[in-house]
GROMACS .gro file of C-alpha atoms in nm:
model
  339
    1UNK     CA    1  -9.492  17.255  -2.453
    2UNK     CA    2  -9.575  16.889  -2.519
    3UNK     CA    3  -9.509  16.763  -2.871
    4UNK     CA    4  -9.795  16.640  -3.087
    5UNK     CA    5  -9.915  16.282  -3.039
    6UNK     CA    6  -9.987  16.239  -3.413
    7UNK     CA    7  -9.791  16.410  -3.688
    8UNK     CA    8  -9.769  16.395  -4.067
    9UNK     CA    9  -9.495  16.194  -4.232
   10UNK     CA   10  -9.451  16.092  -4.596
   11UNK     CA   11  -9.579  15.746  -4.503
   12UNK     CA   12  -9.893  15.874  -4.330
   13UNK     CA   13 -10.018  15.987  -3.989
   14UNK     CA   14  -9.754  15.890  -3.732
   15UNK     CA   15  -9.757  15.857  -3.353
   16UNK     CA   16  -9.395  15.932  -3.243
   17UNK     CA   17  -9.404  15.795  -2.886
   18UNK     CA   18  -9.584  15.478  -3.000
   19UNK     CA   19  -9.385  15.439  -3.323
   20UNK     CA   20  -9.688  15.338  -3.530
   21UNK     CA   21  -9.894  15.481  -3.812
   22UNK     CA   22 -10.270  15.525  -3.859
   23UNK     CA   23 -10.398  15.425  -4.206
   24UNK     CA   24 -10.056  15.478  -4.370
   25UNK     CA   25 -10.047  15.512  -4.749
   26UNK     CA   26  -9.692  15.376  -4.775
   27UNK     CA   27  -9.552  15.054  -4.633
   28UNK     CA   28  -9.463  15.070  -4.262
   29UNK     CA   29  -9.379  14.825  -3.986
   30UNK     CA   30  -9.684  14.889  -3.764
   31UNK     CA   31 -10.021  15.014  -3.888
   32UNK     CA   32 -10.345  15.082  -3.703
   33UNK     CA   33 -10.625  15.054  -3.959
   34UNK     CA   34 -10.957  15.236  -3.918
   35UNK     CA   35 -11.148  15.037  -4.183
   36UNK     CA   36 -11.115  14.824  -4.494
   37UNK     CA   37 -11.163  15.079  -4.776
   38UNK     CA   38 -10.858  15.072  -5.000
   39UNK     CA   39 -10.748  15.430  -4.939
   40UNK     CA   40 -10.716  15.350  -4.566
   41UNK     CA   41 -10.617  14.981  -4.568
   42UNK     CA   42 -10.322  14.905  -4.794
   43UNK     CA   43 -10.106  14.602  -4.850
   44UNK     CA   44  -9.751  14.540  -4.733
   45UNK     CA   45  -9.744  14.655  -4.372
   46UNK     CA   46  -9.551  14.451  -4.116
   47UNK     CA   47  -9.833  14.440  -3.860
   48UNK     CA   48 -10.202  14.535  -3.871
   49UNK     CA   49 -10.408  14.640  -3.569
   50UNK     CA   50 -10.781  14.683  -3.636
   51UNK     CA   51 -11.118  14.585  -3.497
   52UNK     CA   52 -11.168  14.210  -3.466
   53UNK     CA   53 -11.497  14.235  -3.656
   54UNK     CA   54 -11.318  14.380  -3.959
   55UNK     CA   55 -11.078  14.085  -3.987
   56UNK     CA   56 -11.277  13.906  -4.259
   57UNK     CA   57 -11.303  14.217  -4.475
   58UNK     CA   58 -10.934  14.302  -4.435
   59UNK     CA   59 -10.821  13.950  -4.518
   60UNK     CA   60 -11.060  13.942  -4.818
   61UNK     CA   61 -10.911  14.264  -4.953
   62UNK     CA   62 -10.545  14.245  -4.845
   63UNK     CA   63 -10.481  13.871  -4.838
   64UNK     CA   64 -10.549  13.586  -4.599
   65UNK     CA   65 -10.200  13.590  -4.446
   66UNK     CA   66 -10.166  13.951  -4.329
   67UNK     CA   67 -10.021  13.972  -3.974
   68UNK     CA   68 -10.342  14.078  -3.801
   69UNK     CA   69 -10.423  14.170  -3.442
   70UNK     CA   70 -10.788  14.233  -3.364
   71UNK     CA   71 -10.940  14.440  -3.084
   72UNK     CA   72 -11.295  14.456  -2.958
   73UNK     CA   73 -11.447  14.804  -2.953
   74UNK     CA   74 -11.326  14.978  -2.638
   75UNK     CA   75 -11.054  14.723  -2.562
   76UNK     CA   76 -10.715  14.880  -2.486
   77UNK     CA   77 -10.363  14.772  -2.578
   78UNK     CA   78 -10.045  14.948  -2.474
   79UNK     CA   79  -9.749  14.990  -2.708
   80UNK     CA   80  -9.433  15.175  -2.603
   81UNK     CA   81  -9.629  15.350  -2.330
   82UNK     CA   82  -9.915  15.459  -2.558
   83UNK     CA   83 -10.264  15.329  -2.486
   84UNK     CA   84 -10.458  15.250  -2.804
   85UNK     CA   85 -10.828  15.172  -2.829
   86UNK     CA   86 -11.079  15.155  -3.114
   87UNK     CA   87 -11.430  15.300  -3.107
   88UNK     CA   88 -11.727  15.270  -3.348
   89UNK     CA   89 -11.722  15.507  -3.647
   90UNK     CA   90 -12.055  15.408  -3.812
   91UNK     CA   91 -11.894  15.404  -4.157
   92UNK     CA   92 -11.874  15.037  -4.267
   93UNK     CA   93 -11.851  14.703  -4.086
   94UNK     CA   94 -11.568  14.719  -3.832
   95UNK     CA   95 -11.490  15.086  -3.890
   96UNK     CA   96 -11.326  15.259  -3.597
   97UNK     CA   97 -11.197  15.581  -3.456
   98UNK     CA   98 -10.849  15.544  -3.305
   99UNK     CA   99 -10.807  15.679  -2.951
  100UNK     CA  100 -10.444  15.740  -2.855
  101UNK     CA  101 -10.351  15.828  -2.494
  102UNK     CA  102 -10.003  15.918  -2.370
  103UNK     CA  103  -9.898  16.100  -2.051
  104UNK     CA  104 -10.248  16.228  -1.986
  105UNK     CA  105 -10.317  16.357  -2.335
  106UNK     CA  106 -10.581  16.204  -2.564
  107UNK     CA  107 -10.600  16.232  -2.941
  108UNK     CA  108 -10.863  16.069  -3.162
  109UNK     CA  109 -10.818  16.001  -3.534
  110UNK     CA  110 -11.159  15.935  -3.684
  111UNK     CA  111 -11.074  15.788  -4.026
  112UNK     CA  112 -11.407  15.805  -4.209
  113UNK     CA  113 -11.727  15.816  -4.009
  114UNK     CA  114 -12.103  15.861  -4.032
  115UNK     CA  115 -12.316  15.985  -3.746
  116UNK     CA  116 -12.676  15.883  -3.694
  117UNK     CA  117 -12.907  16.186  -3.718
  118UNK     CA  118 -13.132  16.249  -3.419
  119UNK     CA  119 -13.444  16.035  -3.439
  120UNK     CA  120 -13.307  15.818  -3.722
  121UNK     CA  121 -13.263  15.441  -3.709
  122UNK     CA  122 -12.893  15.342  -3.687
  123UNK     CA  123 -12.742  15.152  -3.980
  124UNK     CA  124 -12.774  14.786  -3.881
  125UNK     CA  125 -12.478  14.675  -4.099
  126UNK     CA  126 -12.222  14.829  -3.864
  127UNK     CA  127 -12.185  14.964  -3.512
  128UNK     CA  128 -12.319  15.319  -3.478
  129UNK     CA  129 -12.078  15.611  -3.435
  130UNK     CA  130 -11.991  15.684  -3.073
  131UNK     CA  131 -11.837  16.019  -2.978
  132UNK     CA  132 -11.508  15.994  -2.790
  133UNK     CA  133 -11.392  16.276  -2.563
  134UNK     CA  134 -11.043  16.397  -2.644
  135UNK     CA  135 -10.805  16.692  -2.646
  136UNK     CA  136 -10.743  16.682  -3.022
  137UNK     CA  137 -10.985  16.539  -3.280
  138UNK     CA  138 -10.871  16.452  -3.633
  139UNK     CA  139 -11.179  16.460  -3.855
  140UNK     CA  140 -11.248  16.384  -4.218
  141UNK     CA  141 -11.437  16.646  -4.423
  142UNK     CA  142 -11.556  16.454  -4.732
  143UNK     CA  143 -11.890  16.635  -4.724
  144UNK     CA  144 -11.771  16.938  -4.531
  145UNK     CA  145 -12.000  17.193  -4.693
  146UNK     CA  146 -12.336  17.316  -4.558
  147UNK     CA  147 -12.520  17.195  -4.871
  148UNK     CA  148 -12.476  16.831  -4.768
  149UNK     CA  149 -12.765  16.717  -4.551
  150UNK     CA  150 -12.885  16.357  -4.577
  151UNK     CA  151 -13.247  16.245  -4.595
  152UNK     CA  152 -13.381  15.988  -4.352
  153UNK     CA  153 -13.332  15.622  -4.442
  154UNK     CA  154 -13.711  15.582  -4.451
  155UNK     CA  155 -13.740  15.843  -4.727
  156UNK     CA  156 -13.427  15.727  -4.909
  157UNK     CA  157 -13.514  15.357  -4.924
  158UNK     CA  158 -13.873  15.445  -5.007
  159UNK     CA  159 -13.740  15.617  -5.319
  160UNK     CA  160 -13.520  15.322  -5.412
  161UNK     CA  161 -13.801  15.070  -5.357
  162UNK     CA  162 -14.046  15.270  -5.573
  163UNK     CA  163 -13.790  15.298  -5.855
  164UNK     CA  164 -13.719  14.922  -5.836
  165UNK     CA  165 -14.090  14.833  -5.817
  166UNK     CA  166 -14.183  15.054  -6.113
  167UNK     CA  167 -13.902  14.910  -6.327
  168UNK     CA  168 -14.005  14.555  -6.236
  169UNK     CA  169 -14.363  14.628  -6.339
  170UNK     CA  170 -14.239  14.727  -6.686
  171UNK     CA  171 -14.000  14.433  -6.716
  172UNK     CA  172 -13.675  14.628  -6.679
  173UNK     CA  173 -13.382  14.537  -6.458
  174UNK     CA  174 -13.289  14.801  -6.200
  175UNK     CA  175 -12.912  14.846  -6.205
  176UNK     CA  176 -12.788  15.037  -5.900
  177UNK     CA  177 -12.420  15.125  -5.909
  178UNK     CA  178 -12.253  15.175  -5.574
  179UNK     CA  179 -11.936  15.112  -5.383
  180UNK     CA  180 -11.886  14.738  -5.328
  181UNK     CA  181 -11.783  14.762  -4.963
  182UNK     CA  182 -12.030  14.911  -4.720
  183UNK     CA  183 -12.264  15.094  -4.957
  184UNK     CA  184 -12.386  14.774  -5.126
  185UNK     CA  185 -12.449  14.601  -4.794
  186UNK     CA  186 -12.632  14.902  -4.652
  187UNK     CA  187 -12.857  14.900  -4.960
  188UNK     CA  188 -12.920  14.528  -4.920
  189UNK     CA  189 -13.019  14.579  -4.558
  190UNK     CA  190 -13.253  14.867  -4.646
  191UNK     CA  191 -13.447  14.762  -4.957
  192UNK     CA  192 -13.769  14.561  -4.976
  193UNK     CA  193 -13.642  14.222  -5.095
  194UNK     CA  194 -13.997  14.105  -5.171
  195UNK     CA  195 -14.003  14.316  -5.490
  196UNK     CA  196 -13.783  14.075  -5.683
  197UNK     CA  197 -13.453  13.887  -5.693
  198UNK     CA  198 -13.126  14.064  -5.611
  199UNK     CA  199 -12.821  14.001  -5.827
  200UNK     CA  200 -12.475  14.113  -5.713
  201UNK     CA  201 -12.159  14.165  -5.917
  202UNK     CA  202 -11.856  13.947  -5.842
  203UNK     CA  203 -11.689  14.247  -5.674
  204UNK     CA  204 -11.978  14.271  -5.427
  205UNK     CA  205 -12.062  13.913  -5.339
  206UNK     CA  206 -11.737  13.822  -5.151
  207UNK     CA  207 -11.794  14.124  -4.927
  208UNK     CA  208 -12.154  14.017  -4.868
  209UNK     CA  209 -12.014  13.685  -4.746
  210UNK     CA  210 -11.775  13.865  -4.507
  211UNK     CA  211 -12.066  14.067  -4.365
  212UNK     CA  212 -12.278  13.755  -4.318
  213UNK     CA  213 -11.984  13.575  -4.155
  214UNK     CA  214 -11.961  13.865  -3.909
  215UNK     CA  215 -12.326  13.816  -3.815
  216UNK     CA  216 -12.492  14.085  -4.030
  217UNK     CA  217 -12.823  13.958  -4.173
  218UNK     CA  218 -12.862  14.037  -4.544
  219UNK     CA  219 -13.130  13.918  -4.788
  220UNK     CA  220 -13.052  13.638  -5.031
  221UNK     CA  221 -12.846  13.742  -5.332
  222UNK     CA  222 -12.747  13.575  -5.657
  223UNK     CA  223 -12.447  13.593  -5.885
  224UNK     CA  224 -12.512  13.570  -6.260
  225UNK     CA  225 -12.354  13.224  -6.268
  226UNK     CA  226 -12.642  13.104  -6.046
  227UNK     CA  227 -12.921  13.238  -6.269
  228UNK     CA  228 -13.062  12.970  -6.501
  229UNK     CA  229 -13.368  13.165  -6.622
  230UNK     CA  230 -13.274  13.504  -6.778
  231UNK     CA  231 -13.635  13.625  -6.754
  232UNK     CA  232 -13.566  13.661  -6.383
  233UNK     CA  233 -13.356  13.970  -6.463
  234UNK     CA  234 -13.671  14.163  -6.563
  235UNK     CA  235 -13.766  14.208  -6.197
  236UNK     CA  236 -13.417  14.212  -6.052
  237UNK     CA  237 -13.226  14.469  -5.854
  238UNK     CA  238 -12.865  14.453  -5.971
  239UNK     CA  239 -12.587  14.589  -5.746
  240UNK     CA  240 -12.251  14.654  -5.911
  241UNK     CA  241 -11.958  14.898  -5.913
  242UNK     CA  242 -11.971  15.177  -6.168
  243UNK     CA  243 -11.690  15.013  -6.362
  244UNK     CA  244 -11.933  14.736  -6.466
  245UNK     CA  245 -12.145  14.973  -6.677
  246UNK     CA  246 -12.078  14.941  -7.051
  247UNK     CA  247 -11.919  14.597  -7.015
  248UNK     CA  248 -12.044  14.263  -7.155
  249UNK     CA  249 -12.141  14.172  -6.797
  250UNK     CA  250 -12.409  14.443  -6.785
  251UNK     CA  251 -12.546  14.371  -7.135
  252UNK     CA  252 -12.682  14.035  -7.021
  253UNK     CA  253 -12.958  14.219  -6.830
  254UNK     CA  254 -13.114  14.356  -7.151
  255UNK     CA  255 -13.335  14.662  -7.105
  256UNK     CA  256 -13.230  14.836  -6.783
  257UNK     CA  257 -13.280  15.148  -6.578
  258UNK     CA  258 -12.958  15.255  -6.411
  259UNK     CA  259 -12.903  15.466  -6.100
  260UNK     CA  260 -12.609  15.575  -5.886
  261UNK     CA  261 -12.610  15.577  -5.506
  262UNK     CA  262 -12.375  15.840  -5.360
  263UNK     CA  263 -12.369  16.146  -5.142
  264UNK     CA  264 -12.248  16.339  -5.446
  265UNK     CA  265 -12.592  16.288  -5.600
  266UNK     CA  266 -12.710  16.578  -5.384
  267UNK     CA  267 -12.542  16.807  -5.640
  268UNK     CA  268 -12.737  16.832  -5.966
  269UNK     CA  269 -12.420  16.871  -6.175
  270UNK     CA  270 -12.289  16.534  -6.057
  271UNK     CA  271 -12.616  16.367  -6.157
  272UNK     CA  272 -12.602  16.522  -6.505
  273UNK     CA  273 -12.238  16.429  -6.561
  274UNK     CA  274 -12.302  16.067  -6.471
  275UNK     CA  275 -12.584  16.036  -6.724
  276UNK     CA  276 -12.774  15.793  -6.501
  277UNK     CA  277 -13.152  15.756  -6.510
  278UNK     CA  278 -13.168  15.823  -6.135
  279UNK     CA  279 -12.942  15.937  -5.853
  280UNK     CA  280 -13.000  15.845  -5.490
  281UNK     CA  281 -12.836  16.052  -5.215
  282UNK     CA  282 -12.683  15.781  -5.000
  283UNK     CA  283 -12.349  15.810  -4.824
  284UNK     CA  284 -12.152  15.631  -4.555
  285UNK     CA  285 -11.989  15.960  -4.452
  286UNK     CA  286 -12.117  16.228  -4.216
  287UNK     CA  287 -12.304  16.520  -4.371
  288UNK     CA  288 -12.242  16.880  -4.259
  289UNK     CA  289 -12.459  16.860  -3.944
  290UNK     CA  290 -12.304  16.521  -3.867
  291UNK     CA  291 -11.949  16.655  -3.890
  292UNK     CA  292 -12.029  16.947  -3.662
  293UNK     CA  293 -12.210  16.728  -3.408
  294UNK     CA  294 -11.918  16.482  -3.394
  295UNK     CA  295 -11.668  16.763  -3.349
  296UNK     CA  296 -11.878  16.920  -3.075
  297UNK     CA  297 -11.932  16.591  -2.896
  298UNK     CA  298 -11.558  16.519  -2.890
  299UNK     CA  299 -11.508  16.817  -2.657
  300UNK     CA  300 -11.178  16.886  -2.834
  301UNK     CA  301 -11.043  17.239  -2.837
  302UNK     CA  302 -10.810  17.161  -3.128
  303UNK     CA  303 -10.940  17.010  -3.452
  304UNK     CA  304 -10.730  16.879  -3.740
  305UNK     CA  305 -10.920  16.838  -4.067
  306UNK     CA  306 -10.826  16.583  -4.332
  307UNK     CA  307 -10.949  16.486  -4.679
  308UNK     CA  308 -11.243  16.671  -4.828
  309UNK     CA  309 -11.337  17.036  -4.787
  310UNK     CA  310 -11.048  17.122  -4.555
  311UNK     CA  311 -11.028  17.504  -4.600
  312UNK     CA  312 -11.403  17.555  -4.558
  313UNK     CA  313 -11.435  17.345  -4.245
  314UNK     CA  314 -11.115  17.486  -4.091
  315UNK     CA  315 -11.234  17.841  -4.146
  316UNK     CA  316 -11.579  17.765  -4.004
  317UNK     CA  317 -11.433  17.606  -3.690
  318UNK     CA  318 -11.192  17.895  -3.639
  319UNK     CA  319 -11.488  18.133  -3.659
  320UNK     CA  320 -11.648  17.929  -3.378
  321UNK     CA  321 -11.343  17.992  -3.160
  322UNK     CA  322 -11.175  17.653  -3.202
  323UNK     CA  323 -10.812  17.594  -3.288
  324UNK     CA  324 -10.836  17.432  -3.632
  325UNK     CA  325 -10.590  17.335  -3.902
  326UNK     CA  326 -10.558  17.088  -4.187
  327UNK     CA  327 -10.355  16.775  -4.255
  328UNK     CA  328 -10.283  16.682  -4.615
  329UNK     CA  329 -10.339  16.309  -4.659
  330UNK     CA  330 -10.384  16.061  -4.941
  331UNK     CA  331 -10.728  15.946  -4.821
  332UNK     CA  332 -11.030  15.988  -5.042
  333UNK     CA  333 -10.862  15.865  -5.360
  334UNK     CA  334 -11.031  15.527  -5.368
  335UNK     CA  335 -11.126  15.491  -5.739
  336UNK     CA  336 -11.440  15.295  -5.657
  337UNK     CA  337 -11.569  15.462  -5.348
  338UNK     CA  338 -11.801  15.725  -5.485
  339UNK     CA  339 -11.857  15.835  -5.122
   0.00000   0.00000   0.00000
């Protein structure tokens, strides 16, 4: 019986024949990185392999001098007899699934991903998820419960635009807290920028620049240091991480309405605990139908489930006749992400 192509080690997910790790959470010599969120891309590795389009984000977050090797989507490199290629994951700019092939066997580690529902418009801030056929598929399960089902972007951004417009009409700033990488840029690409000015926190603006440098068109944004007339804030949409709430930075906007953009907002209890005026259900992860469609499209007979609702998804897949099990990882602990 052939040994597994990817196994768990204390450092992270490890490919024994290739002697490299995928999104390791401890320092290793060779790391293949699926995307730039901090629970997947960490400092200190000896060599980084990731998509070429993610280079700006990774250098912005991990340092300009990381030893980086970039691949185009679908391009293949061979290391110690293992063929490695990266394929779109639809999660954030440059996000990838890792395809590993050795001696006729194919495994795919998906990292985080978001599928595009049938009939929906793909997220234009990153390449859309593409299913990859494989023998074994390693899938996330952040929203691996049947209650999670995303609304269309048309409905979602219609809600956000109405909230922003109504606040602007009453002279209140609209403060929308969200994850700085990926979520903020997807919001920028989806809102109606004619409603008013858009102000971004200092944690968001450098990532906006990396997106623009990679060719993603985003509307004009301001930092507070560029605002000379404070009355402008009364019609502004303000994008910031949740950590900015309650700080002197947020008090400059005066009377505000605040909202939180996250997939967790689908659960009423999360909305109440946050104490926000509004919650918008917006995620860069796959919902329950998206997870099942990705798993089905992979053609894999064996599924390994990581971070999220592992027991529920494993049990469901086993009931469908698939070989399913879980991997314990340290993904999903990004303090800012808010999924």
